[in-house]
Amino acid sequence: MKRTIVFMALVFIVIGCTSEPNEVAEQEQFTSQQQIQQENQVFTSERNKSEGKWDSEKNGRKEKTAEEEEEEESEVEASYELNENIWITPIDNANEKVLLLTIDDTPHQYSMEMADTLKELGVRAIFFVNGDLIQSEEGKEKIKQLDEMGFEIGNHTMSHVNLNEISAEEQRAEIKELNALIEEITGQQPRFFRAPYGKNTDISKEVVQEEGMQWMNWSYGYDYFTEYREASALEEVMVNAPELTDGGNLLLHDREWTNKALKNIVTRLQDKGYQFVDPHDIR
């Protein structure tokens, strides 16, 4: 009997010793898994918060970048300003020894050849457009190409009429209708206006201001004078004109002789140390 009791006691002890570690192990395993789950939940929560914060910061950075880019563009556009509606004046530390090229009565016969020449030379210009030259699909396509090539498109009125000789209503139509037509073609309204023959009026200046534009004349140009309707003669006078000075606003036209002289005019002026302003840099 005693042996039986001792034997059973030993069995209970053995069973107890063998089962306890398993139960403890299972408990520890459960506790460990529970802890891991809790830690994972905390990690996931923190990660979601972090990702949310990252997305927020990322979106904020995108908006900030867009604002910064806009500011940078404004800074680029503000490198020069128009002085007395003629001269190109540097802002801050911009180069003073510069010239602006402007080409009137475009796009007629030679505008695209002139644009190709300037693109080859890495020089930008303002192409002042006559509305009657872009009524056709061909004319519209030329303006679109000039814009895509990076040239500034200016307003030179719908019909190249002397504004002093027409009514106020007609003056308004000459400017505003061409603005609308150019915007329809290029997607943006012109920033600069040049009156035919340089004949601005109080009405034209008023309309230009209403349209958020600037009007400009020029400092010198010779290709419309009879004695300079030949390439070599025009080249010489444009390069050695007494009016040539820093900030000069050079007037050219869509003409055969101007087209032939253009490359030499540009390169010889560059040889004199002049750089040509990108019109997009003018405030």
XYZ file of N, CA, C and O in Angstrom, residues 36-229:
776
model
N 4.190 40.972 -29.458
C 4.568 41.287 -30.840
C 3.418 41.962 -31.581
O 3.592 42.945 -32.303
N 2.176 41.395 -31.371
C 1.009 41.999 -32.013
C 0.823 43.440 -31.559
O 0.546 44.337 -32.347
N 0.966 43.628 -30.239
C 0.815 44.985 -29.715
C 1.881 45.916 -30.288
O 1.602 47.051 -30.668
N 3.118 45.361 -30.334
C 4.199 46.166 -30.883
C 3.959 46.466 -32.362
O 4.205 47.581 -32.833
N 3.437 45.431 -33.074
C 3.136 45.644 -34.483
C 2.043 46.691 -34.673
O 2.085 47.507 -35.586
N 1.029 46.620 -33.785
C -0.048 47.599 -33.857
C 0.477 49.011 -33.613
O 0.119 49.958 -34.294
N 1.362 49.093 -32.614
C 1.963 50.401 -32.321
C 2.794 50.868 -33.504
O 2.727 52.012 -33.940
N 3.606 49.912 -34.042
C 4.451 50.248 -35.182
C 3.615 50.684 -36.386
O 3.911 51.672 -37.049
N 2.535 49.879 -36.640
C 1.664 50.205 -37.767
C 1.017 51.566 -37.585
O 0.924 52.377 -38.509
N 0.545 51.808 -36.343
C -0.074 53.101 -36.045
C 0.899 54.240 -36.266
O 0.584 55.259 -36.880
N 2.129 54.023 -35.731
C 3.152 55.059 -35.884
C 3.528 55.243 -37.348
O 3.759 56.341 -37.823
N 3.591 54.105 -38.087
C 3.932 54.188 -39.501
C 2.861 54.943 -40.275
O 3.159 55.772 -41.132
N 1.585 54.631 -39.963
C 0.497 55.344 -40.631
C 0.547 56.833 -40.356
O 0.330 57.658 -41.237
N 0.831 57.134 -39.074
C 0.960 58.552 -38.728
C 2.109 59.177 -39.490
O 2.024 60.282 -40.005
N 3.220 58.410 -39.524
C 4.406 58.920 -40.204
C 4.146 59.105 -41.682
O 4.523 60.093 -42.284
N 3.468 58.069 -42.292
C 3.172 58.169 -43.712
C 2.219 59.320 -43.997
O 2.340 60.023 -44.980
N 1.236 59.478 -43.073
C 0.321 60.602 -43.229
C 1.049 61.922 -43.159
O 0.807 62.847 -43.931
N 1.976 61.973 -42.193
C 2.787 63.195 -42.046
C 3.648 63.402 -43.279
O 3.790 64.498 -43.793
N 4.223 62.279 -43.796
C 5.072 62.361 -44.985
C 4.289 62.854 -46.186
O 4.736 63.721 -46.929
N 3.059 62.251 -46.353
C 2.219 62.696 -47.462
C 1.902 64.170 -47.346
O 1.906 64.907 -48.329
N 1.575 64.577 -46.117
C 1.257 65.985 -45.884
C 2.445 66.873 -46.196
O 2.329 67.893 -46.863
N 3.630 66.443 -45.686
C 4.827 67.229 -45.947
C 5.172 67.216 -47.427
O 5.582 68.214 -47.992
N 4.952 66.034 -48.062
C 5.270 65.912 -49.486
C 4.380 66.827 -50.307
O 4.840 67.519 -51.203
N 3.074 66.820 -49.964
C 2.158 67.725 -50.660
C 2.524 69.162 -50.405
O 2.452 70.011 -51.287
N 2.902 69.433 -49.173
C 3.323 70.791 -48.830
C 4.537 71.203 -49.623
O 4.642 72.318 -50.101
N 5.470 70.233 -49.780
C 6.670 70.534 -50.550
C 6.320 70.781 -52.001
O 6.889 71.635 -52.651
N 5.361 70.017 -52.540
C 4.953 70.224 -53.929
C 4.397 71.623 -54.116
O 4.738 72.327 -55.046
N 3.492 72.005 -53.191
C 2.909 73.343 -53.292
C 3.987 74.407 -53.134
O 4.007 75.385 -53.866
N 4.886 74.172 -52.213
C 5.956 75.137 -51.973
C 6.852 75.240 -53.190
O 7.260 76.320 -53.588
N 7.129 74.062 -53.778
C 7.979 74.050 -54.963
C 7.327 74.830 -56.091
O 7.992 75.581 -56.795
N 6.018 74.637 -56.275
C 5.308 75.377 -57.314
C 5.395 76.871 -57.067
O 5.604 77.660 -57.988
N 5.238 77.249 -55.803
C 5.339 78.672 -55.455
C 6.754 79.171 -55.692
O 6.951 80.270 -56.215
N 7.721 78.346 -55.315
C 9.116 78.740 -55.519
C 9.427 78.873 -56.996
O 10.122 79.808 -57.412
N 8.902 77.928 -57.802
C 9.140 78.010 -59.234
C 8.524 79.277 -59.806
O 9.106 79.934 -60.658
N 7.322 79.616 -59.313
C 6.669 80.833 -59.789
C 7.480 82.062 -59.412
O 7.650 82.989 -60.203
N 8.013 82.039 -58.178
C 8.849 83.143 -57.739
C 10.118 83.223 -58.568
O 10.567 84.301 -58.950
N 10.704 82.045 -58.858
C 11.918 82.019 -59.657
C 11.649 82.548 -61.057
O 12.454 83.292 -61.616
N 10.494 82.165 -61.630
C 10.146 82.677 -62.944
C 9.977 84.178 -62.911
O 10.389 84.890 -63.813
N 9.345 84.663 -61.824
C 9.167 86.105 -61.687
C 10.515 86.806 -61.604
O 10.710 87.877 -62.167
N 11.448 86.152 -60.869
C 12.768 86.736 -60.746
C 13.461 86.775 -62.096
O 14.128 87.742 -62.443
N 13.283 85.698 -62.897
C 13.885 85.670 -64.219
C 13.275 86.755 -65.094
O 13.974 87.473 -65.800
N 11.946 86.886 -65.054
C 11.276 87.888 -65.857
C 11.658 89.297 -65.435
O 11.511 90.238 -66.202
N 12.141 89.441 -64.231
C 12.455 90.766 -63.715
C 13.926 91.135 -63.885
O 14.430 92.012 -63.216
N 14.633 90.449 -64.773
C 16.042 90.773 -64.989
C 16.207 92.146 -65.634
O 17.214 92.825 -65.430
N 15.212 92.520 -66.446
C 15.255 93.812 -67.150
C 13.874 94.459 -67.117
O 12.872 93.795 -66.926
N 13.875 95.745 -67.316
C 12.613 96.455 -67.423
C 12.682 97.443 -68.575
O 13.763 97.812 -69.037
N 11.510 97.859 -69.021
C 11.402 98.785 -70.146
C 11.396 100.212 -69.611
O 10.562 100.571 -68.793
N 12.346 101.004 -70.066
C 12.503 102.375 -69.591
C 12.050 103.350 -70.675
O 12.531 103.291 -71.807
N 11.121 104.214 -70.318
C 10.567 105.195 -71.250
C 9.991 104.515 -72.494
O 9.990 105.074 -73.585
N 9.534 103.284 -72.306
C 8.899 102.496 -73.367
C 9.818 102.236 -74.557
O 9.355 101.933 -75.656
N 11.117 102.323 -74.317
C 12.098 102.080 -75.377
C 13.266 101.251 -74.874
O 13.534 100.166 -75.359
N 13.975 101.772 -73.892
C 15.266 101.227 -73.490
C 15.128 100.021 -72.569
O 14.240 99.965 -71.722
N 16.061 99.092 -72.727
C 16.087 97.905 -71.891
C 17.071 98.154 -70.756
O 18.279 98.259 -70.976
N 16.533 98.287 -69.543
C 17.339 98.656 -68.386
C 17.502 97.465 -67.453
O 16.520 96.817 -67.085
N 18.733 97.156 -67.060
C 18.953 96.013 -66.161
C 18.441 96.283 -64.754
O 18.454 97.416 -64.281
N 18.007 95.231 -64.105
C 17.609 95.289 -62.703
C 18.703 94.610 -61.884
O 19.178 93.536 -62.234
N 19.089 95.271 -60.802
C 20.142 94.744 -59.921
C 21.439 94.552 -60.698
O 21.952 95.479 -61.278
N 21.921 93.300 -60.733
C 23.248 93.042 -61.302
C 23.201 92.456 -62.706
O 24.187 91.864 -63.161
N 22.093 92.597 -63.401
C 21.996 92.078 -64.766
C 22.963 92.833 -65.683
O 23.299 93.994 -65.444
N 23.396 92.160 -66.721
C 24.335 92.736 -67.673
C 23.764 94.007 -68.312
O 22.621 94.030 -68.754
N 24.560 95.054 -68.365
C 24.119 96.323 -68.946
C 24.327 96.377 -70.451
O 23.579 97.060 -71.165
N 25.323 95.665 -70.934
C 25.675 95.743 -72.356
C 24.809 94.775 -73.154
O 25.255 93.725 -73.625
N 23.544 95.150 -73.301
C 22.575 94.286 -73.970
C 21.780 95.075 -75.008
O 21.714 96.308 -74.968
N 21.178 94.310 -75.908
C 20.288 94.866 -76.934
C 19.042 93.987 -77.021
O 19.072 92.817 -76.636
N 17.967 94.566 -77.524
C 16.736 93.814 -77.776
C 16.453 93.839 -79.270
O 16.462 94.899 -79.887
N 16.176 92.672 -79.830
C 15.791 92.574 -81.236
C 14.271 92.496 -81.349
O 13.633 91.679 -80.677
N 13.704 93.333 -82.215
C 12.267 93.275 -82.472
C 12.047 93.260 -83.983
O 12.742 93.962 -84.725
N 11.101 92.469 -84.408
C 10.835 92.309 -85.843
C 9.355 92.583 -86.093
O 8.485 91.877 -85.564
N 9.072 93.590 -86.887
C 7.694 94.011 -87.152
C 7.151 93.399 -88.456
O 7.889 92.875 -89.276
N 5.818 93.510 -88.589
C 5.095 93.086 -89.799
C 5.265 91.592 -90.069
O 5.524 91.152 -91.193
N 5.109 90.821 -89.022
C 5.245 89.367 -89.148
C 3.873 88.707 -88.999
O 2.931 89.333 -88.486
N 3.725 87.461 -89.448
C 4.688 86.648 -90.181
C 4.417 86.742 -91.684
O 3.442 86.165 -92.177
N 5.261 87.470 -92.399
C 5.047 87.645 -93.831
C 5.895 86.632 -94.591
O 5.845 85.435 -94.299
N 6.751 87.079 -95.473
C 7.482 86.152 -96.332
C 8.732 85.543 -95.692
O 9.093 84.407 -95.987
N 9.393 86.301 -94.824
C 10.719 85.872 -94.371
C 10.817 85.611 -92.857
O 11.893 85.313 -92.361
N 9.729 85.707 -92.184
C 9.753 85.565 -90.718
C 10.316 84.232 -90.258
O 11.105 84.167 -89.311
N 9.933 83.161 -90.933
C 10.367 81.842 -90.483
C 11.860 81.635 -90.759
O 12.561 81.016 -89.948
N 12.347 82.170 -91.869
C 13.781 82.088 -92.139
C 14.560 82.905 -91.104
O 15.621 82.469 -90.625
N 14.028 84.069 -90.752
C 14.678 84.903 -89.747
C 14.666 84.200 -88.393
O 15.651 84.247 -87.646
N 13.576 83.540 -88.084
C 13.483 82.798 -86.821
C 14.498 81.661 -86.790
O 15.146 81.424 -85.759
N 14.656 80.961 -87.899
C 15.637 79.874 -87.963
C 17.055 80.403 -87.766
O 17.877 79.782 -87.077
N 17.349 81.560 -88.366
C 18.672 82.170 -88.205
C 18.932 82.515 -86.749
O 20.002 82.218 -86.205
N 17.955 83.129 -86.116
C 18.115 83.521 -84.716
C 18.227 82.306 -83.803
O 19.013 82.305 -82.849
N 17.458 81.284 -84.099
C 17.528 80.058 -83.282
C 18.905 79.425 -83.407
O 19.473 78.939 -82.423
N 19.447 79.428 -84.609
C 20.785 78.889 -84.839
C 21.826 79.667 -84.029
O 22.786 79.093 -83.518
N 21.605 80.974 -83.888
C 22.540 81.832 -83.156
C 22.252 81.863 -81.657
O 23.014 82.461 -80.894
N 21.158 81.263 -81.248
C 20.793 81.258 -79.832
C 20.298 82.609 -79.351
O 20.508 82.978 -78.186
N 19.627 83.343 -80.229
C 19.153 84.696 -79.910
C 17.637 84.733 -79.987
O 17.036 84.214 -80.935
N 17.013 85.371 -78.997
C 15.556 85.525 -78.969
C 15.169 86.929 -79.446
O 15.982 87.852 -79.424
N 13.913 87.084 -79.834
C 13.419 88.374 -80.317
C 11.916 88.446 -80.096
O 11.272 87.434 -79.789
N 11.375 89.649 -80.255
C 9.915 89.819 -80.273
C 9.472 89.902 -81.725
O 9.977 90.729 -82.484
N 8.555 89.050 -82.109
C 7.947 89.119 -83.437
C 6.601 89.830 -83.282
O 5.651 89.269 -82.734
N 6.543 91.070 -83.766
C 5.300 91.838 -83.688
C 4.410 91.478 -84.881
O 4.798 91.637 -86.043
N 3.212 91.018 -84.563
C 2.317 90.398 -85.543
C 1.267 91.376 -86.076
O 0.670 92.129 -85.308
N 1.064 91.314 -87.385
C -0.055 92.019 -88.015
C -1.222 91.046 -88.134
O -1.066 89.957 -88.706
N -2.388 91.438 -87.654
C -3.535 90.542 -87.661
C -3.958 90.084 -89.036
O -4.414 88.948 -89.211
N -3.785 90.947 -90.042
C -4.214 90.562 -91.385
C -3.312 89.500 -92.004
O -3.650 88.913 -93.031
N -2.161 89.231 -91.373
C -1.248 88.215 -91.884
C -1.479 86.841 -91.255
O -0.833 85.873 -91.635
N -2.383 86.783 -90.293
C -2.644 85.485 -89.647
C -4.122 85.102 -89.728
O -4.647 84.407 -88.866
N -4.770 85.531 -90.797
C -6.153 85.128 -91.019
C -6.225 83.725 -91.624
O -7.183 82.990 -91.406
N -5.198 83.369 -92.378
C -5.170 82.059 -93.015
C -4.614 81.021 -92.047
O -3.955 81.350 -91.054
N -4.857 79.753 -92.384
C -4.315 78.665 -91.566
C -2.795 78.657 -91.623
O -2.133 78.330 -90.634
N -2.244 79.039 -92.769
C -0.788 79.103 -92.905
C -0.201 80.155 -91.967
O 0.806 79.915 -91.292
N -0.844 81.315 -91.923
C -0.379 82.383 -91.037
C -0.476 81.982 -89.576
O 0.440 82.249 -88.784
N -1.560 81.338 -89.216
C -1.736 80.884 -87.832
C -0.685 79.848 -87.460
O -0.159 79.854 -86.337
N -0.382 78.955 -88.396
C 0.614 77.926 -88.136
C 1.994 78.546 -87.934
O 2.781 78.084 -87.095
N 2.297 79.597 -88.670
C 3.588 80.280 -88.503
C 3.713 80.873 -87.096
O 4.764 80.750 -86.462
N 2.643 81.522 -86.649
C 2.672 82.106 -85.304
C 2.826 81.023 -84.248
O 3.575 81.178 -83.276
N 2.135 79.923 -84.456
C 2.240 78.814 -83.511
C 3.675 78.302 -83.468
O 4.217 78.030 -82.388
N 4.315 78.178 -84.625
C 5.694 77.699 -84.684
C 6.647 78.684 -84.014
O 7.561 78.278 -83.284
N 6.452 79.974 -84.268
C 7.310 80.993 -83.645
C 7.214 80.918 -82.124
O 8.220 81.008 -81.412
N 6.002 80.755 -81.644
C 5.788 80.650 -80.200
C 6.467 79.397 -79.649
O 7.124 79.448 -78.609
N 6.326 78.278 -80.340
C 6.923 77.025 -79.884
C 8.442 77.065 -79.948
O 9.123 76.356 -79.205
N 8.989 77.913 -80.823
C 10.440 78.074 -80.925
C 10.992 78.943 -79.794
O 12.204 79.068 -79.642
N 10.099 79.537 -79.017
C 10.527 80.319 -77.858
C 10.568 81.817 -78.072
O 11.055 82.556 -77.210
N 10.045 82.288 -79.192
C 10.041 83.719 -79.452
C 8.800 84.380 -78.846
O 7.741 83.765 -78.744
N 8.971 85.619 -78.445
C 7.846 86.388 -77.890
C 6.988 86.895 -79.038
O 7.497 87.374 -80.058
N 5.677 86.789 -78.889
C 4.744 87.254 -79.910
C 4.113 88.565 -79.436
O 3.486 88.612 -78.377
N 4.304 89.627 -80.213
C 3.778 90.937 -79.849
C 2.615 91.355 -80.724
O 2.401 90.805 -81.815
N 1.867 92.346 -80.255
C 0.690 92.863 -80.953
C 1.072 94.102 -81.762
O 1.581 95.080 -81.220
N 0.816 94.048 -83.085
C 1.120 95.176 -83.987
C -0.147 95.646 -84.702
O -0.068 96.205 -85.791
N -1.287 95.424 -84.086
C -2.642 95.761 -84.552
C -3.134 94.807 -85.638
O -2.352 94.133 -86.298
N -4.432 94.802 -85.818
C -5.052 93.904 -86.777
C -4.717 94.264 -88.215
O -4.442 93.404 -89.040
N -4.719 95.552 -88.557
C -4.593 95.932 -89.970
C -3.472 96.920 -90.249
O -3.414 97.496 -91.331
N -2.566 97.126 -89.291
C -1.415 98.014 -89.462
C -1.857 99.407 -89.940
O -1.338 99.967 -90.908
N -2.783 99.966 -89.213
C -3.316 101.289 -89.554
C -2.761 102.324 -88.599
O -2.421 102.014 -87.445
N -2.654 103.559 -89.069
C -2.247 104.666 -88.203
C -3.373 104.934 -87.204
O -4.476 105.335 -87.594
N -3.108 104.692 -85.933
C -4.162 104.797 -84.921
C -4.693 106.215 -84.769
O -5.821 106.410 -84.284
N -3.912 107.197 -85.164
C -4.367 108.587 -85.080
C -5.451 108.911 -86.102
O -6.095 109.952 -86.007
N -5.635 108.030 -87.056
C -6.556 108.313 -88.156
C -7.867 107.537 -88.058
O -8.675 107.590 -88.980
N -8.072 106.817 -86.948
C -9.314 106.061 -86.788
C -9.953 106.402 -85.441
O -9.331 107.015 -84.577
N -11.205 105.995 -85.271
C -11.957 106.332 -84.068
C -11.450 105.560 -82.857
O -10.709 104.579 -82.982
N -11.897 106.007 -81.689
C -11.518 105.339 -80.446
C -11.994 103.891 -80.438
O -11.269 102.976 -80.015
N -13.214 103.670 -80.916
C -13.770 102.315 -80.961
C -12.949 101.423 -81.890
O -12.674 100.261 -81.573
N -12.537 101.971 -83.016
C -11.746 101.207 -83.970
C -10.353 100.903 -83.410
O -9.802 99.819 -83.638
N -9.799 101.845 -82.688
C -8.501 101.623 -82.063
C -8.567 100.454 -81.083
O -7.672 99.598 -81.044
N -9.607 100.450 -80.291
C -9.781 99.367 -79.322
C -9.875 98.014 -80.029
O -9.273 97.031 -79.598
N -10.644 97.986 -81.105
C -10.825 96.739 -81.842
C -9.503 96.267 -82.456
O -9.210 95.065 -82.460
N -8.709 97.202 -82.958
C -7.424 96.857 -83.582
C -6.513 96.105 -82.607
O -5.789 95.196 -83.007
N -6.560 96.497 -81.367
C -5.678 95.892 -80.362
C -6.306 94.651 -79.728
O -5.682 93.577 -79.673
N -7.537 94.770 -79.283
C -8.161 93.691 -78.519
C -8.484 92.477 -79.378
O -8.354 91.333 -78.924
N -8.900 92.702 -80.612
C -9.214 91.574 -81.485
C -7.969 90.756 -81.802
O -8.012 89.522 -81.857
N -6.845 91.462 -81.992
C -5.607 90.728 -82.263
C -5.127 89.990 -81.011
O -4.620 88.862 -81.115
N -5.290 90.594 -79.866
C -4.951 89.891 -78.616
C -5.703 88.563 -78.524
O -5.127 87.529 -78.192
N -7.001 88.636 -78.794
C -7.838 87.435 -78.699
C -7.418 86.392 -79.723
O -7.383 85.188 -79.425
N -7.062 86.831 -80.918
C -6.669 85.901 -81.977
C -5.343 85.219 -81.641
O -5.192 84.004 -81.814
N -4.390 85.995 -81.161
C -3.090 85.415 -80.797
C -3.239 84.445 -79.632
O -2.633 83.368 -79.620
N -4.062 84.813 -78.663
C -4.280 83.921 -77.518
C -4.952 82.624 -77.960
O -4.649 81.546 -77.433
N -5.835 82.724 -78.927
C -6.496 81.529 -79.450
C -5.482 80.582 -80.091
O -5.604 79.356 -79.992
N -4.455 81.152 -80.719
C -3.455 80.344 -81.423
C -2.387 79.809 -80.478
O -2.022 78.633 -80.525
N -1.873 80.673 -79.620
C -0.726 80.309 -78.778
C -1.101 79.917 -77.361
O -0.286 79.347 -76.631
N -2.315 80.281 -76.940
C -2.733 79.976 -75.578
C -2.389 81.061 -74.584
O -2.674 80.935 -73.399
N -1.771 82.138 -75.049
C -1.456 83.244 -74.154
C -1.548 84.582 -74.877
O -1.260 84.680 -76.068
N -1.950 85.585 -74.130
C -2.103 86.924 -74.685
C -0.743 87.615 -74.782
O 0.121 87.412 -73.928
N -0.531 88.432 -75.814
C 0.740 89.165 -75.933
C 0.985 90.082 -74.744
O 0.050 90.629 -74.164
N 2.261 90.248 -74.396
C 2.640 91.160 -73.309
C 3.046 92.529 -73.825
O 3.043 93.495 -73.081
N 3.409 92.602 -75.119
C 3.922 93.858 -75.668
C 3.093 94.318 -76.866
O 2.636 93.502 -77.671
N 2.948 95.626 -76.963
C 2.225 96.238 -78.080
C 3.109 97.281 -78.736
O 3.778 98.061 -78.057
N 3.102 97.275 -80.053
C 3.800 98.318 -80.811
C 2.832 98.898 -81.834
O 2.311 98.166 -82.689
N 2.613 100.171 -81.745
C 1.720 100.838 -82.685
C 2.393 100.972 -84.045
O 3.587 101.264 -84.122
N 1.660 100.763 -85.134
C 2.231 100.992 -86.459
C 2.779 102.414 -86.584
O 2.146 103.372 -86.102
N 3.963 102.526 -87.159
C 4.648 103.814 -87.347
C 5.029 104.467 -86.010
O 5.443 105.624 -85.977
N 4.853 103.743 -84.922
C 5.146 104.308 -83.609
C 4.154 105.361 -83.172
O 4.422 106.139 -82.247
N 2.985 105.392 -83.794
C 1.980 106.428 -83.539
C 1.004 105.967 -82.455
O -0.103 105.500 -82.742
N 1.419 106.109 -81.203
C 0.530 105.774 -80.090
C -0.447 106.918 -79.823
O -0.184 108.074 -80.140
N -1.542 106.577 -79.226
C -2.551 107.573 -78.857
C -2.931 107.379 -77.394
O -2.584 106.360 -76.780
N -3.663 108.328 -76.865
C -4.146 108.174 -75.487
C -5.042 106.942 -75.366
O -5.012 106.238 -74.354
N -5.832 106.704 -76.409
C -6.727 105.541 -76.392
C -5.929 104.242 -76.433
O -6.190 103.304 -75.662
N -4.936 104.163 -77.314
C -4.160 102.926 -77.418
C -3.430 102.648 -76.107
O -3.354 101.494 -75.665
N -2.894 103.681 -75.489
C -2.194 103.495 -74.213
C -3.171 103.030 -73.128
O -2.830 102.205 -72.274
N -4.368 103.571 -73.196
C -5.394 103.179 -72.223
C -5.783 101.719 -72.394
O -5.893 100.958 -71.417
N -5.982 101.297 -73.646
C -6.350 99.907 -73.930
C -5.235 98.952 -73.520
O -5.476 97.904 -72.925
N -4.001 99.341 -73.835
C -2.852 98.521 -73.490
C -2.781 98.310 -71.974
O -2.518 97.209 -71.499
N -3.036 99.370 -71.230
C -3.029 99.262 -69.769
C -4.159 98.353 -69.294
O -3.970 97.525 -68.390
N -5.332 98.517 -69.882
C -6.472 97.665 -69.520
C -6.185 96.186 -69.791
O -6.628 95.306 -69.049
N -5.440 95.931 -70.850
C -5.133 94.566 -71.253
C -3.937 93.979 -70.502
O -3.547 92.830 -70.729
N -3.337 94.791 -69.622
C -2.191 94.316 -68.856
C -0.931 94.165 -69.690
O -0.100 93.294 -69.429
N -0.775 95.026 -70.693
C 0.365 94.956 -71.596
C 1.268 96.180 -71.412
O 0.961 97.077 -70.626
N 2.363 96.196 -72.165
C 3.237 97.359 -72.248
C 3.374 97.761 -73.709
O 3.487 96.899 -74.581
N 3.360 99.053 -73.958
C 3.626 99.483 -75.324
C 5.094 99.873 -75.433
O 5.707 100.305 -74.472
N 5.661 99.672 -76.608
C 7.065 100.034 -76.814
C 7.280 100.568 -78.228
O 6.609 100.154 -79.177
N 8.189 101.502 -78.321
C 8.666 101.951 -79.620
C 10.052 101.353 -79.853
O 10.272 100.207 -79.525
N 11.009 102.082 -80.360
C 12.326 101.527 -80.628
C 13.366 102.639 -80.557
O 13.038 103.820 -80.619
N 14.629 102.250 -80.401
C 15.693 103.248 -80.340
C 16.252 103.562 -81.723
O 16.611 104.705 -82.012
N 16.340 102.542 -82.583
C 16.684 102.833 -83.972
C 16.371 101.652 -84.879
O 16.276 100.511 -84.438
N 16.199 101.947 -86.145
C 15.945 100.965 -87.189
C 16.079 101.660 -88.533
O 15.783 102.858 -88.649
N 16.539 100.939 -89.547
C 16.827 101.581 -90.841
C 16.296 100.826 -92.049
O 16.346 101.344 -93.165
N 15.780 99.633 -91.878
C 15.477 98.822 -93.058
C 14.268 99.291 -93.855
O 13.951 98.731 -94.901
N 13.574 100.333 -93.384
C 12.447 100.878 -94.139
C 12.837 102.130 -94.922
O 12.020 102.692 -95.646
N 14.080 102.574 -94.773
C 14.571 103.695 -95.576
C 15.096 103.173 -96.910
O 15.773 102.135 -96.969
N 14.836 103.943 -97.981
C 15.194 103.502 -99.327
C 16.669 103.154 -99.468
O 17.034 102.122 -100.057
N 17.549 103.975 -98.908
C 18.987 103.758 -99.082
C 19.521 102.530 -98.342
O 20.684 102.123 -98.558
N 18.704 101.941 -97.485
C 19.160 100.773 -96.736
C 18.371 99.511 -97.086
O 18.376 98.531 -96.342
N 17.734 99.516 -98.229
C 17.004 98.338 -98.678
C 17.917 97.408 -99.493
O 17.585 96.951 -100.596
